[in-house]
Coordinates of C-alpha atoms in Angstrom, one line a residue:
M1 CA 144.8 91.4 147.0
V2 CA 141.8 93.0 148.8
T3 CA 141.8 95.8 151.3
G4 CA 140.1 95.0 154.6
V5 CA 137.5 97.5 155.6
S6 CA 136.6 98.5 159.2
K7 CA 133.5 100.4 160.3
Q8 CA 132.8 102.0 163.6
G9 CA 129.3 103.5 164.0
S10 CA 128.6 104.9 160.6
A11 CA 132.1 105.9 159.7
L12 CA 134.1 103.8 157.2
W13 CA 137.8 103.8 156.7
L14 CA 140.4 101.6 155.1
C15 CA 142.1 99.2 157.5
V16 CA 145.8 99.5 157.9
A17 CA 146.2 95.8 157.4
V18 CA 145.3 94.0 154.2
V19 CA 143.6 90.8 153.5
L20 CA 146.1 88.1 152.6
A21 CA 144.2 86.3 149.9
A22 CA 145.0 82.6 149.3
A23 CA 148.5 82.5 150.7
L24 CA 148.2 78.8 151.1
P25 CA 145.1 77.9 149.0
A26 CA 142.8 75.1 150.3
A27 CA 142.0 72.3 147.9
G28 CA 139.6 73.5 145.1
Q29 CA 140.0 77.2 146.0
P30 CA 141.3 79.5 143.3
T31 CA 144.6 81.1 144.1
D32 CA 143.2 84.6 143.5
S33 CA 140.3 84.3 145.8
G34 CA 139.9 86.5 148.8
L35 CA 137.5 87.8 151.5
A36 CA 136.7 91.3 152.7
V37 CA 135.6 92.2 156.2
E38 CA 133.7 95.1 157.8
M39 CA 133.7 95.6 161.5
T40 CA 131.0 97.4 163.5
I41 CA 131.3 98.2 167.2
R42 CA 128.0 98.3 169.2
D43 CA 126.9 98.3 172.8
R44 CA 125.2 95.3 174.5
T45 CA 121.8 96.4 173.2
G46 CA 122.9 96.7 169.6
Q47 CA 123.3 100.5 169.4
A48 CA 126.3 101.7 167.3
L49 CA 129.3 103.1 169.3
R50 CA 131.9 105.6 168.2
M51 CA 134.4 103.6 170.3
P52 CA 134.1 101.2 173.2
R53 CA 135.1 102.1 176.8
S54 CA 137.7 100.1 178.8
R55 CA 136.2 97.7 181.3
E56 CA 132.8 97.8 179.7
P57 CA 131.7 94.9 177.5
F58 CA 130.9 95.7 173.9
R59 CA 129.6 93.8 170.9
L60 CA 131.8 93.1 167.8
V61 CA 129.9 92.6 164.6
L62 CA 131.8 91.4 161.5
K63 CA 130.4 91.2 158.0
I64 CA 132.5 88.8 155.9
S65 CA 131.9 88.6 152.1
D66 CA 133.6 87.4 148.9
A67 CA 135.8 90.3 147.7
K68 CA 134.8 89.7 144.0
T69 CA 131.1 88.9 144.2
G70 CA 130.0 90.5 147.5
Q71 CA 128.3 87.3 148.4
Q72 CA 128.5 85.6 151.8
P73 CA 130.6 82.5 151.7
A74 CA 129.2 79.4 153.6
G75 CA 131.0 77.3 156.1
L76 CA 133.3 79.9 157.6
K77 CA 134.6 79.4 161.2
P78 CA 136.5 82.5 161.9
A79 CA 138.8 82.9 164.9
A80 CA 139.6 86.2 166.6
W81 CA 141.9 87.8 169.1
I82 CA 142.4 91.4 170.3
R83 CA 145.8 92.9 171.2
P84 CA 147.1 96.3 172.1
V85 CA 148.9 98.1 169.2
A86 CA 152.7 98.1 170.0
A87 CA 155.8 98.7 167.9
E88 CA 157.2 95.2 168.9
N89 CA 154.1 93.3 167.8
A90 CA 154.8 90.5 165.3
A91 CA 153.2 90.8 161.9
C92 CA 149.5 90.2 161.7
A93 CA 149.6 87.0 159.6
D94 CA 152.4 85.5 161.7
T95 CA 150.6 86.3 165.0
A96 CA 147.3 84.8 163.7
R97 CA 149.0 81.7 162.5
A98 CA 150.8 81.2 165.9
L99 CA 147.7 81.8 167.9
R100 CA 145.5 79.5 165.9
A101 CA 148.2 76.7 165.8
T102 CA 149.2 76.8 169.5
R103 CA 145.8 77.9 171.1
G104 CA 148.0 79.8 173.5
T105 CA 147.2 83.3 174.8
P106 CA 150.2 85.5 175.4
R107 CA 150.0 88.2 178.1
G108 CA 147.9 91.1 176.9
V109 CA 146.1 89.2 174.2
I110 CA 142.3 88.7 174.6
D111 CA 141.2 85.3 173.2
L112 CA 137.7 85.6 171.7
N113 CA 137.4 81.8 171.0
G114 CA 136.4 78.8 173.0
E115 CA 134.2 78.1 175.9
L116 CA 133.5 79.8 179.2
I117 CA 131.9 77.9 182.1
G118 CA 129.3 79.4 184.3
V119 CA 129.1 77.8 187.8
L120 CA 126.4 78.2 190.4
N121 CA 127.4 77.0 193.8
D122 CA 125.5 75.8 196.9
D123 CA 126.5 79.0 198.8
A124 CA 124.6 81.2 196.3
S125 CA 127.9 82.3 194.7
F126 CA 128.4 82.3 190.9
G127 CA 131.6 82.3 188.9
V128 CA 132.7 82.3 185.3
V129 CA 135.7 80.1 184.5
D130 CA 138.0 80.1 181.4
R131 CA 139.6 76.7 181.4
R132 CA 142.4 77.8 179.2
L133 CA 143.7 79.9 182.1
D134 CA 144.0 76.8 184.4
Q135 CA 147.8 77.0 184.1
S136 CA 147.9 80.7 184.7
G137 CA 147.1 80.7 188.4
A138 CA 143.5 82.0 188.3
N139 CA 141.0 80.8 185.8
M140 CA 138.0 82.8 187.1
I141 CA 137.2 85.9 185.0
A142 CA 134.1 87.1 186.8
A143 CA 132.2 86.3 190.0
A144 CA 129.0 87.3 191.8
T145 CA 127.1 86.5 194.9
F146 CA 123.3 86.3 195.2
D147 CA 121.3 87.0 198.3
R148 CA 120.1 83.4 198.1
R149 CA 120.4 80.6 195.6
P150 CA 118.3 81.2 192.4
D151 CA 115.3 78.9 191.7
A152 CA 116.4 78.5 188.1
I153 CA 119.3 79.6 185.9
A154 CA 119.7 79.8 182.1
F155 CA 122.5 81.1 179.9
D156 CA 122.3 83.5 177.0
P157 CA 125.4 83.0 174.7
A158 CA 124.4 85.8 172.4
G159 CA 124.2 88.3 175.2
M160 CA 127.1 86.7 177.2
R161 CA 125.1 86.6 180.4
A162 CA 123.4 84.3 182.9
L163 CA 119.7 84.7 183.6
T164 CA 118.5 83.8 187.1
V165 CA 115.0 83.4 188.5
F166 CA 113.8 84.3 192.0
T167 CA 110.3 83.0 192.2
A168 CA 109.2 84.3 195.6
E169 CA 110.6 87.8 195.0
G170 CA 109.0 88.0 191.6
R171 CA 112.3 89.0 190.0
I172 CA 114.6 88.1 187.1
E173 CA 118.3 89.1 187.3
D174 CA 121.1 88.8 184.8
V175 CA 124.8 88.4 185.5
D176 CA 127.4 89.7 183.0
L177 CA 129.7 86.7 182.2
L178 CA 132.6 89.1 181.5
T179 CA 132.3 91.4 184.6
G180 CA 130.2 89.6 187.1
E181 CA 127.9 92.6 187.3
R182 CA 124.3 91.8 188.5
R183 CA 121.3 93.7 187.2
H184 CA 117.6 93.5 187.9
L185 CA 116.2 92.6 184.5
A186 CA 112.5 92.4 185.5
E187 CA 110.6 92.9 188.8
N188 CA 107.1 92.7 190.2
L189 CA 106.4 89.5 188.4
A190 CA 103.8 86.9 189.5
A191 CA 105.8 83.8 190.5
P192 CA 108.2 83.6 187.6
S193 CA 109.3 80.0 187.1
D194 CA 111.6 79.9 184.1
V195 CA 113.5 82.1 181.6
R196 CA 115.1 81.7 178.2
A197 CA 116.9 83.9 175.8
T198 CA 116.6 83.6 172.0
A199 CA 119.3 84.0 169.3
A200 CA 117.5 87.2 168.3
G201 CA 118.2 88.8 171.7
S202 CA 114.7 88.4 173.2
V203 CA 114.2 87.2 176.8
W204 CA 111.1 85.2 177.5
I205 CA 109.8 84.6 181.0
A206 CA 107.3 82.0 182.2
E207 CA 105.1 83.8 184.7
T208 CA 103.4 81.0 186.5
G209 CA 101.2 83.2 188.7
R210 CA 99.4 84.7 185.7
D211 CA 99.7 81.6 183.5
A212 CA 101.5 83.9 181.0
L213 CA 104.6 84.2 178.9
L214 CA 106.4 87.6 178.8
R215 CA 108.9 88.9 176.4
L216 CA 111.4 91.6 177.5
K217 CA 113.0 94.2 175.2
P218 CA 116.8 94.8 175.7
D219 CA 116.0 97.7 178.1
G220 CA 113.9 95.3 180.3
V221 CA 110.5 96.6 179.3
V222 CA 107.8 94.0 178.7
D223 CA 106.6 94.4 175.1
V224 CA 104.6 91.1 174.7
R225 CA 102.4 89.2 177.2
L226 CA 100.8 85.9 176.1
V227 CA 98.4 83.7 178.1
L228 CA 98.9 80.0 177.7
P229 CA 95.6 78.7 176.3
G230 CA 93.3 76.3 178.1
G231 CA 94.4 76.8 181.7
S232 CA 93.0 78.1 185.0
G233 CA 95.9 80.3 185.7
A234 CA 96.8 78.5 189.0
A235 CA 100.3 79.0 190.3
E236 CA 100.8 75.3 190.8
N237 CA 100.7 74.8 187.0
G238 CA 104.5 75.3 187.0
L239 CA 105.2 76.8 183.6
S240 CA 108.5 75.7 182.0
L241 CA 110.4 76.7 178.9
R242 CA 112.5 74.5 176.6
E243 CA 114.7 74.8 173.6
T244 CA 113.3 73.3 170.4
G245 CA 116.3 73.2 168.0
L246 CA 114.2 75.3 165.5
P247 CA 115.2 79.0 164.9
G248 CA 112.8 81.4 166.6
L249 CA 110.8 78.7 168.4
L250 CA 110.6 78.0 172.1
G251 CA 108.7 75.1 173.7
V252 CA 106.3 75.7 176.7
Y253 CA 104.7 73.1 179.0
S254 CA 102.6 73.4 182.1
G255 CA 102.4 70.9 184.9
D256 CA 98.6 70.6 184.3
G257 CA 99.1 69.0 180.9
R258 CA 99.3 71.9 178.4
V259 CA 102.1 72.1 175.8
A260 CA 102.7 74.8 173.2
L261 CA 105.2 76.3 170.7
L262 CA 106.1 79.9 171.0
D263 CA 107.2 81.9 167.9
D264 CA 109.6 84.6 168.9
W265 CA 109.5 86.3 165.5
A266 CA 105.7 86.4 165.3
S267 CA 105.3 87.0 169.1
A268 CA 102.6 84.4 169.2
I269 CA 101.7 80.9 170.3
V270 CA 101.5 79.0 167.0
W271 CA 100.6 75.5 168.3
S272 CA 99.1 74.2 171.5
A273 CA 97.6 71.0 172.9
S274 CA 96.5 69.6 176.3
G275 CA 96.5 66.2 178.0
P276 CA 97.2 64.6 181.4
P277 CA 99.6 66.3 183.9
I278 CA 103.1 66.5 182.8
A279 CA 106.3 65.7 184.8
D280 CA 108.8 66.8 182.1
S281 CA 108.9 67.5 178.4
R282 CA 111.4 68.0 175.5
F283 CA 110.9 69.4 172.1
I284 CA 112.6 68.0 169.0
G285 CA 113.5 70.1 166.0
S286 CA 111.3 68.0 163.7
G287 CA 108.2 69.3 165.4
T288 CA 107.9 66.3 167.8
V289 CA 107.2 66.8 171.5
V290 CA 108.2 64.1 174.0
L291 CA 106.3 64.0 177.2
L292 CA 106.4 62.3 180.6
P293 CA 102.8 62.1 181.9
A294 CA 102.9 62.3 185.6
G295 CA 102.2 59.0 187.4
E296 CA 101.4 57.1 184.2
K297 CA 104.6 54.9 183.9
A298 CA 104.6 55.9 180.2
L299 CA 106.2 58.2 177.7
D300 CA 104.1 60.1 175.2
I301 CA 105.1 61.3 171.7
R302 CA 103.0 64.1 170.3
Y303 CA 103.4 65.4 166.8
T304 CA 102.6 69.0 166.1
D305 CA 101.1 68.2 162.7
D306 CA 98.7 65.6 164.1
P307 CA 96.0 67.0 166.4
G308 CA 94.9 63.5 167.6
E309 CA 95.9 61.6 170.7
P310 CA 99.7 61.2 171.4
L311 CA 101.5 58.0 170.8
R312 CA 101.9 56.3 174.2
I313 CA 104.8 54.0 175.0
P314 CA 104.7 52.0 178.3
I315 CA 108.0 52.3 180.2
G316 CA 107.2 50.5 183.4
I317 CA 108.6 53.2 185.8
D318 CA 107.1 56.4 187.2
A319 CA 109.8 58.7 185.8
T320 CA 110.0 62.4 186.4
R321 CA 113.0 63.5 184.3
L322 CA 113.7 63.3 180.6
A323 CA 116.6 63.8 178.2
V324 CA 116.6 63.4 174.4
S325 CA 119.6 63.0 172.0
A326 CA 120.4 65.9 169.7
D327 CA 119.4 63.9 166.6
G328 CA 116.0 63.1 168.2
R329 CA 116.5 59.4 168.0
H330 CA 116.7 58.4 171.7
A331 CA 115.2 59.5 175.0
I332 CA 116.0 58.4 178.5
A333 CA 113.5 58.6 181.4
Y334 CA 114.5 58.4 185.0
S335 CA 113.8 59.8 188.5
P336 CA 116.7 61.5 190.4
G337 CA 117.4 59.4 193.5
K338 CA 116.2 56.2 192.0
P339 CA 118.5 53.5 190.4
I340 CA 116.3 52.5 187.4
F341 CA 116.2 54.2 184.0
V342 CA 114.7 53.3 180.6
I343 CA 115.8 54.3 177.1
V344 CA 113.3 54.6 174.2
D345 CA 114.0 54.6 170.5
L346 CA 111.7 57.5 169.4
A347 CA 112.0 56.5 165.7
T348 CA 110.5 53.1 166.2
A349 CA 108.5 54.0 169.3
R350 CA 109.7 51.1 171.4
L351 CA 111.6 50.6 174.6
V352 CA 115.1 49.4 173.9
E353 CA 116.9 49.5 177.2
A354 CA 115.8 49.1 180.9
G355 CA 118.8 49.3 183.3
H356 CA 120.0 50.5 186.7
M357 CA 123.2 51.9 188.1
Q358 CA 125.5 49.8 190.2
E359 CA 124.5 48.4 193.5
R360 CA 123.7 51.1 196.1
M361 CA 123.9 53.8 193.4
A362 CA 121.1 56.0 192.1
V363 CA 120.8 58.2 189.1
Q364 CA 121.2 61.9 189.6
E365 CA 121.3 63.2 186.0
A366 CA 121.4 61.9 182.4
A367 CA 122.5 63.7 179.3
F368 CA 123.3 62.9 175.7
V369 CA 126.6 64.4 174.4
G370 CA 127.6 63.6 170.8
K371 CA 127.5 59.8 170.3
N372 CA 127.3 58.9 174.0
L373 CA 124.8 58.9 176.8
Y374 CA 126.2 60.0 180.2
I375 CA 124.5 59.0 183.5
L376 CA 125.8 60.6 186.7
S377 CA 125.3 58.8 190.0
E378 CA 123.5 60.5 192.8
D379 CA 126.6 60.7 195.0
G380 CA 128.6 62.2 192.3
G381 CA 131.2 59.5 192.5
A382 CA 130.8 57.8 189.1
V383 CA 129.4 58.3 185.6
A384 CA 128.2 55.5 183.2
I385 CA 128.8 56.0 179.5
F386 CA 126.6 54.2 176.9
E387 CA 127.3 54.2 173.2
T388 CA 124.0 55.4 171.6
A389 CA 124.8 53.6 168.3
A390 CA 124.7 50.3 170.2
L391 CA 121.5 50.8 172.2
G392 CA 119.0 48.1 171.7
R393 CA 121.5 45.6 170.2
K394 CA 121.9 42.2 171.7
D395 CA 125.7 42.4 171.4
R396 CA 125.7 45.9 173.0
P397 CA 128.9 46.4 174.9
A398 CA 128.6 47.0 178.7
P399 CA 128.5 50.7 179.7
R400 CA 131.8 52.1 180.8
I401 CA 131.8 53.2 184.5
I402 CA 134.2 56.1 185.1
G403 CA 135.1 56.8 188.7
L404 CA 135.2 60.5 189.5
A405 CA 137.9 62.1 191.7
R406 CA 135.7 62.4 194.8
G407 CA 132.0 62.1 195.2
Q408 CA 129.9 64.1 197.7
P409 CA 126.2 63.6 198.8
E410 CA 123.6 65.9 197.3
A411 CA 123.9 69.4 198.8
G412 CA 121.1 71.3 197.2
G413 CA 118.3 71.3 194.7
A414 CA 118.3 70.0 191.1
G415 CA 121.0 71.4 188.8
T416 CA 122.9 70.7 185.6
R417 CA 126.1 68.8 186.2
I418 CA 126.6 67.4 182.8
A419 CA 127.2 69.8 179.9
A420 CA 128.5 69.3 176.4
L421 CA 131.8 71.0 175.6
D422 CA 131.6 70.1 172.0
A423 CA 130.2 67.2 169.8
S424 CA 132.5 64.6 171.4
R425 CA 133.4 65.8 175.0
A426 CA 131.3 66.3 178.1
L427 CA 132.0 68.3 181.2
V428 CA 130.9 66.4 184.4
V429 CA 131.0 68.1 187.8
D430 CA 132.8 66.4 190.6
R431 CA 131.2 68.1 193.5
G432 CA 133.5 66.9 196.2
G433 CA 136.7 67.9 194.3
G434 CA 135.2 71.2 193.1
M435 CA 136.3 70.5 189.6
G436 CA 134.9 69.6 186.2
L437 CA 136.1 66.4 184.6
I438 CA 136.3 66.3 180.8
L439 CA 135.1 63.0 179.4
H440 CA 135.3 62.1 175.7
D441 CA 134.2 59.5 173.1
A442 CA 137.2 57.2 173.7
M443 CA 136.2 56.7 177.3
A444 CA 133.3 54.6 176.1
I445 CA 135.8 51.9 175.1
G446 CA 138.4 50.3 177.3
N447 CA 139.9 51.2 180.6
V448 CA 140.5 54.9 180.1
P449 CA 140.3 57.1 183.3
P450 CA 139.6 60.9 183.0
E451 CA 142.8 62.8 182.8
D452 CA 141.7 66.3 181.8
Y453 CA 139.8 68.6 184.1
V454 CA 139.1 72.2 184.8
R455 CA 139.1 73.9 188.3
L456 CA 135.7 75.4 189.1
R457 CA 136.1 77.1 192.5
S458 CA 135.8 76.5 196.2
G459 CA 132.3 75.5 197.3
V460 CA 130.0 72.8 196.0
P461 CA 129.1 73.3 192.3
L462 CA 125.4 72.7 191.8
S463 CA 124.8 73.8 188.2
I464 CA 127.0 74.6 185.2
G465 CA 126.6 76.0 181.8
V466 CA 129.0 76.0 178.9
I467 CA 129.0 79.1 176.8
D468 CA 130.9 79.3 173.5
R469 CA 132.2 82.8 173.2
S470 CA 133.5 82.4 169.7
L471 CA 132.3 84.4 166.8
R472 CA 128.7 83.3 166.2
E473 CA 127.1 83.5 162.8
A474 CA 123.9 85.5 163.6
A475 CA 123.1 85.7 159.8
P476 CA 124.7 84.6 156.6
G477 CA 128.1 86.3 156.6
R478 CA 127.5 88.2 159.8
F479 CA 129.4 87.1 162.9
E480 CA 129.1 88.5 166.4
T481 CA 130.7 88.2 169.8
V482 CA 131.1 90.2 173.0
A483 CA 134.4 91.5 174.3
R484 CA 135.8 93.5 177.2
L485 CA 139.2 95.3 177.4
E486 CA 140.9 96.3 180.6
A487 CA 142.7 99.3 179.2
G488 CA 142.1 102.1 176.7
G489 CA 144.3 103.1 173.7
E490 CA 144.8 101.7 170.3
H491 CA 143.9 98.0 169.8
E492 CA 143.6 95.7 166.8
L493 CA 141.3 92.8 166.1
I494 CA 143.3 89.8 164.7
L495 CA 140.9 87.8 162.5
T496 CA 141.5 84.7 160.5
T497 CA 139.3 82.1 158.7
G498 CA 142.2 79.7 158.4
I499 CA 144.6 78.6 155.6
G500 CA 143.7 80.0 152.3
G501 CA 141.1 82.4 153.6
L502 CA 141.1 85.8 155.2
T503 CA 143.8 86.9 157.7
T504 CA 143.8 90.5 158.7
C505 CA 144.1 93.0 161.6
I506 CA 141.6 95.8 162.0
R507 CA 142.6 98.7 164.3
F508 CA 140.2 100.5 166.6
A509 CA 140.5 102.9 169.5
V510 CA 139.3 102.2 173.1
E511 CA 138.3 105.1 175.4
G512 CA 139.9 104.9 178.8
D513 CA 143.2 104.9 180.6
G514 CA 146.1 103.2 178.8
A515 CA 147.6 100.0 180.1
G516 CA 149.6 100.4 183.2
E517 CA 152.7 98.5 184.2
D518 CA 152.6 94.8 184.8
R519 CA 151.1 94.1 188.2
V520 CA 152.7 91.5 190.3
F521 CA 152.0 90.3 193.9
T522 CA 153.7 88.4 196.6
L523 CA 152.2 86.0 199.0
K524 CA 153.4 86.2 202.6
A525 CA 152.8 83.6 205.3
S526 CA 153.4 84.2 209.0
P527 CA 154.7 83.4 211.5
R528 CA 158.0 83.3 209.6
D529 CA 160.4 82.3 212.3
G530 CA 160.1 78.5 212.2
R531 CA 157.4 78.1 214.8
Y532 CA 155.4 75.7 212.6
R533 CA 155.4 72.2 214.1
A534 CA 154.7 69.0 212.3
D535 CA 151.6 66.8 212.9
R536 CA 149.5 69.3 214.7
P537 CA 147.0 72.0 213.5
E538 CA 148.7 75.3 212.9
T539 CA 147.0 78.6 212.2
V540 CA 148.8 80.3 209.3
F541 CA 148.1 84.0 208.4
F542 CA 148.5 85.2 204.8
E543 CA 149.0 88.6 203.2
F544 CA 148.7 89.4 199.4
R545 CA 150.9 92.4 198.7
D546 CA 151.4 94.2 195.3
G547 CA 154.7 95.3 193.9
D548 CA 154.7 98.5 196.0
G549 CA 154.1 96.6 199.2
R550 CA 150.4 97.5 199.5
E551 CA 148.0 94.8 200.7
I552 CA 145.6 93.4 198.3
A553 CA 142.4 92.8 200.2
V554 CA 140.8 89.5 199.2
P555 CA 137.9 88.0 201.3
R556 CA 139.1 84.5 200.9
A557 CA 141.6 82.4 198.9
R558 CA 142.2 78.8 198.0
L559 CA 145.9 77.8 198.5
L560 CA 147.9 74.7 197.5
V561 CA 150.4 73.5 200.2
S562 CA 153.1 71.3 198.8
S563 CA 156.1 69.6 200.5
L564 CA 159.5 70.1 198.9
Q565 CA 160.7 66.8 200.5
S566 CA 157.9 64.5 199.6
S567 CA 154.9 64.1 197.2
W568 CA 152.4 65.4 199.8
T569 CA 150.1 68.2 198.7
M570 CA 146.8 69.5 200.0
P571 CA 144.5 72.4 199.0
V572 CA 143.4 74.7 201.9
D573 CA 140.8 77.5 202.1
A574 CA 141.8 80.7 203.9
Q575 CA 139.2 83.1 205.1
R576 CA 139.0 86.3 207.1
D577 CA 138.9 85.8 210.9
G578 CA 137.4 88.1 213.6
D579 CA 140.4 90.4 213.4
N580 CA 140.1 90.6 209.6
R581 CA 143.2 88.5 209.0
L582 CA 143.3 86.0 206.2
A583 CA 143.9 82.7 208.0
A584 CA 143.8 78.9 207.5
Q585 CA 144.5 75.9 209.5
I586 CA 147.2 73.6 208.1
R587 CA 148.4 70.3 209.5
F588 CA 151.9 69.7 208.1
P589 CA 152.5 66.0 207.9
H590 CA 156.3 66.0 208.5
P591 CA 159.2 68.5 209.1
G592 CA 160.8 70.2 206.2
I593 CA 160.1 73.1 203.8
F594 CA 156.7 73.6 202.3
S595 CA 155.6 75.8 199.4
I596 CA 152.3 77.6 199.6
S597 CA 150.8 78.9 196.3
P598 CA 147.5 80.5 195.6
V599 CA 145.1 78.6 193.3
D600 CA 142.9 81.7 192.6
I601 CA 145.1 84.7 192.4
P602 CA 143.7 88.3 192.4
Q603 CA 142.4 89.4 189.0
A604 CA 144.8 91.3 186.8
F605 CA 147.8 90.3 189.0
E606 CA 150.6 87.9 188.4
L607 CA 152.3 85.9 191.1
R608 CA 155.9 86.9 191.8
E609 CA 156.9 84.1 194.1
P610 CA 155.1 81.6 196.5
A611 CA 155.4 81.6 200.2
L612 CA 157.7 79.1 202.0
A613 CA 157.1 77.5 205.4
Q614 CA 159.8 75.9 207.5
V615 CA 158.3 73.2 209.6
S616 CA 160.1 71.8 212.7
P617 CA 159.7 68.3 214.2

């Protein structure tokens, strides 16, 4: 039995809980094996903290090692939760087992596992959704509104933030995914066009106006500025940044035909080449660069270890967008708004598929997720799923066409509406329904409609990002994540690596006021005297009031109106009118009693009861 160790700042003390070593040993694991853990609490920039403050995000750093040898074990996938310390708490091991088995999150427990979804909408609003809270009334944990829609957006999982680009203003902003707080990260830039964060915490900015690449330190100061070789520095070059799949490396390409690899650790451009103007580019972890030369009806493959001419593959269409599978085997080329697409086998350098969407349908976006290729129609009403293992085969099964809940014509610029939830599931945005539909491998076979979804928010989602907030292995045996607690007082981290591994609770103090009483609210609708009439528009006024009767001021709310006499149900959006009253127009289809419940409830509140409306003939 090994004692868990917790560390805050530079002070070490023995944890109250102990490591339960090999209670149920996994196959091949000695029964006397065990793991030890040290915990460090830091601020967002990495500086050690004596204790975190309530309502302020902080970084948890865990070092897990073998208790006997001190070595870092491989293949760990720890799960973690935080709960307030209370006398009625169940035992640590029992709680960890229940949380991991059910994936439920009891009230007061902070789940540090799974995905968050960042959503940028057409009205320049931004929200962060936790889909595990879909059944809890409100699934949005943070929100922000920009002065205008950003020109580009990227996500930084290590920093738990969204990075946004405002080209004309010469500004980069970040948005905290746990609080929604906006911050000016960099200003006075010359036409910034793209931004990326690295696993090491650096932020790189493509500054098109100066034909340069900038690296920001955590405090926002520029510490490196590199000029992309071989260019004129013209703003129309349109610098773009891409992931490479290689640690510490970013890909860069310019519209005028230059391409490069940027080494974050060395702060240098380590490889570059030039060619014809580029419409799009992707970088593969093997050191291969896939390019779409503008106007050439071809796809180029350039190898970083071969300085000669790229390998050119005719594709027959003038494509402007490119997507490459995670294994680097296949690439799809297409143009948004056009029905035709082509698929290239990069290993054999040949065209294996040329197809088009259904009649009167055009391609909006294509993405590889796990074993499948997803193609979203321009109107957002359908998605085609191809099995990548069958691409190029004569007996390839027909693609599965999945109808989405409700399509809607394009309402803004280019965005990301297909994102991987994991290796087998994709999140596809249904713009008209304001939701994300979860599609999976099995939907590539047979007649399986989408049944799982996540509510995004009111408005038209234009771009999404999936951010895994689970403990991330930043180095061998060192795991990190970012957390935020509403209240001060004694808390404990519940940590488990699964059956036969480490299960322990580590206590730590949080500065700030303690948890208050449960906060509940009531939704009231007026008029309340039966003056609603069926089959005509009725203006209904709403009030959110807390347990003491005080009004909770919300600028707008999405409500679900449901008949208690029939299956009729309809979402409505309530907004403030000229008299600052929260109002919505509802057309009740028939007489009877209707229930009105909020879809997005005020943060940190819990619904006491819905409103009821009596409708007369």
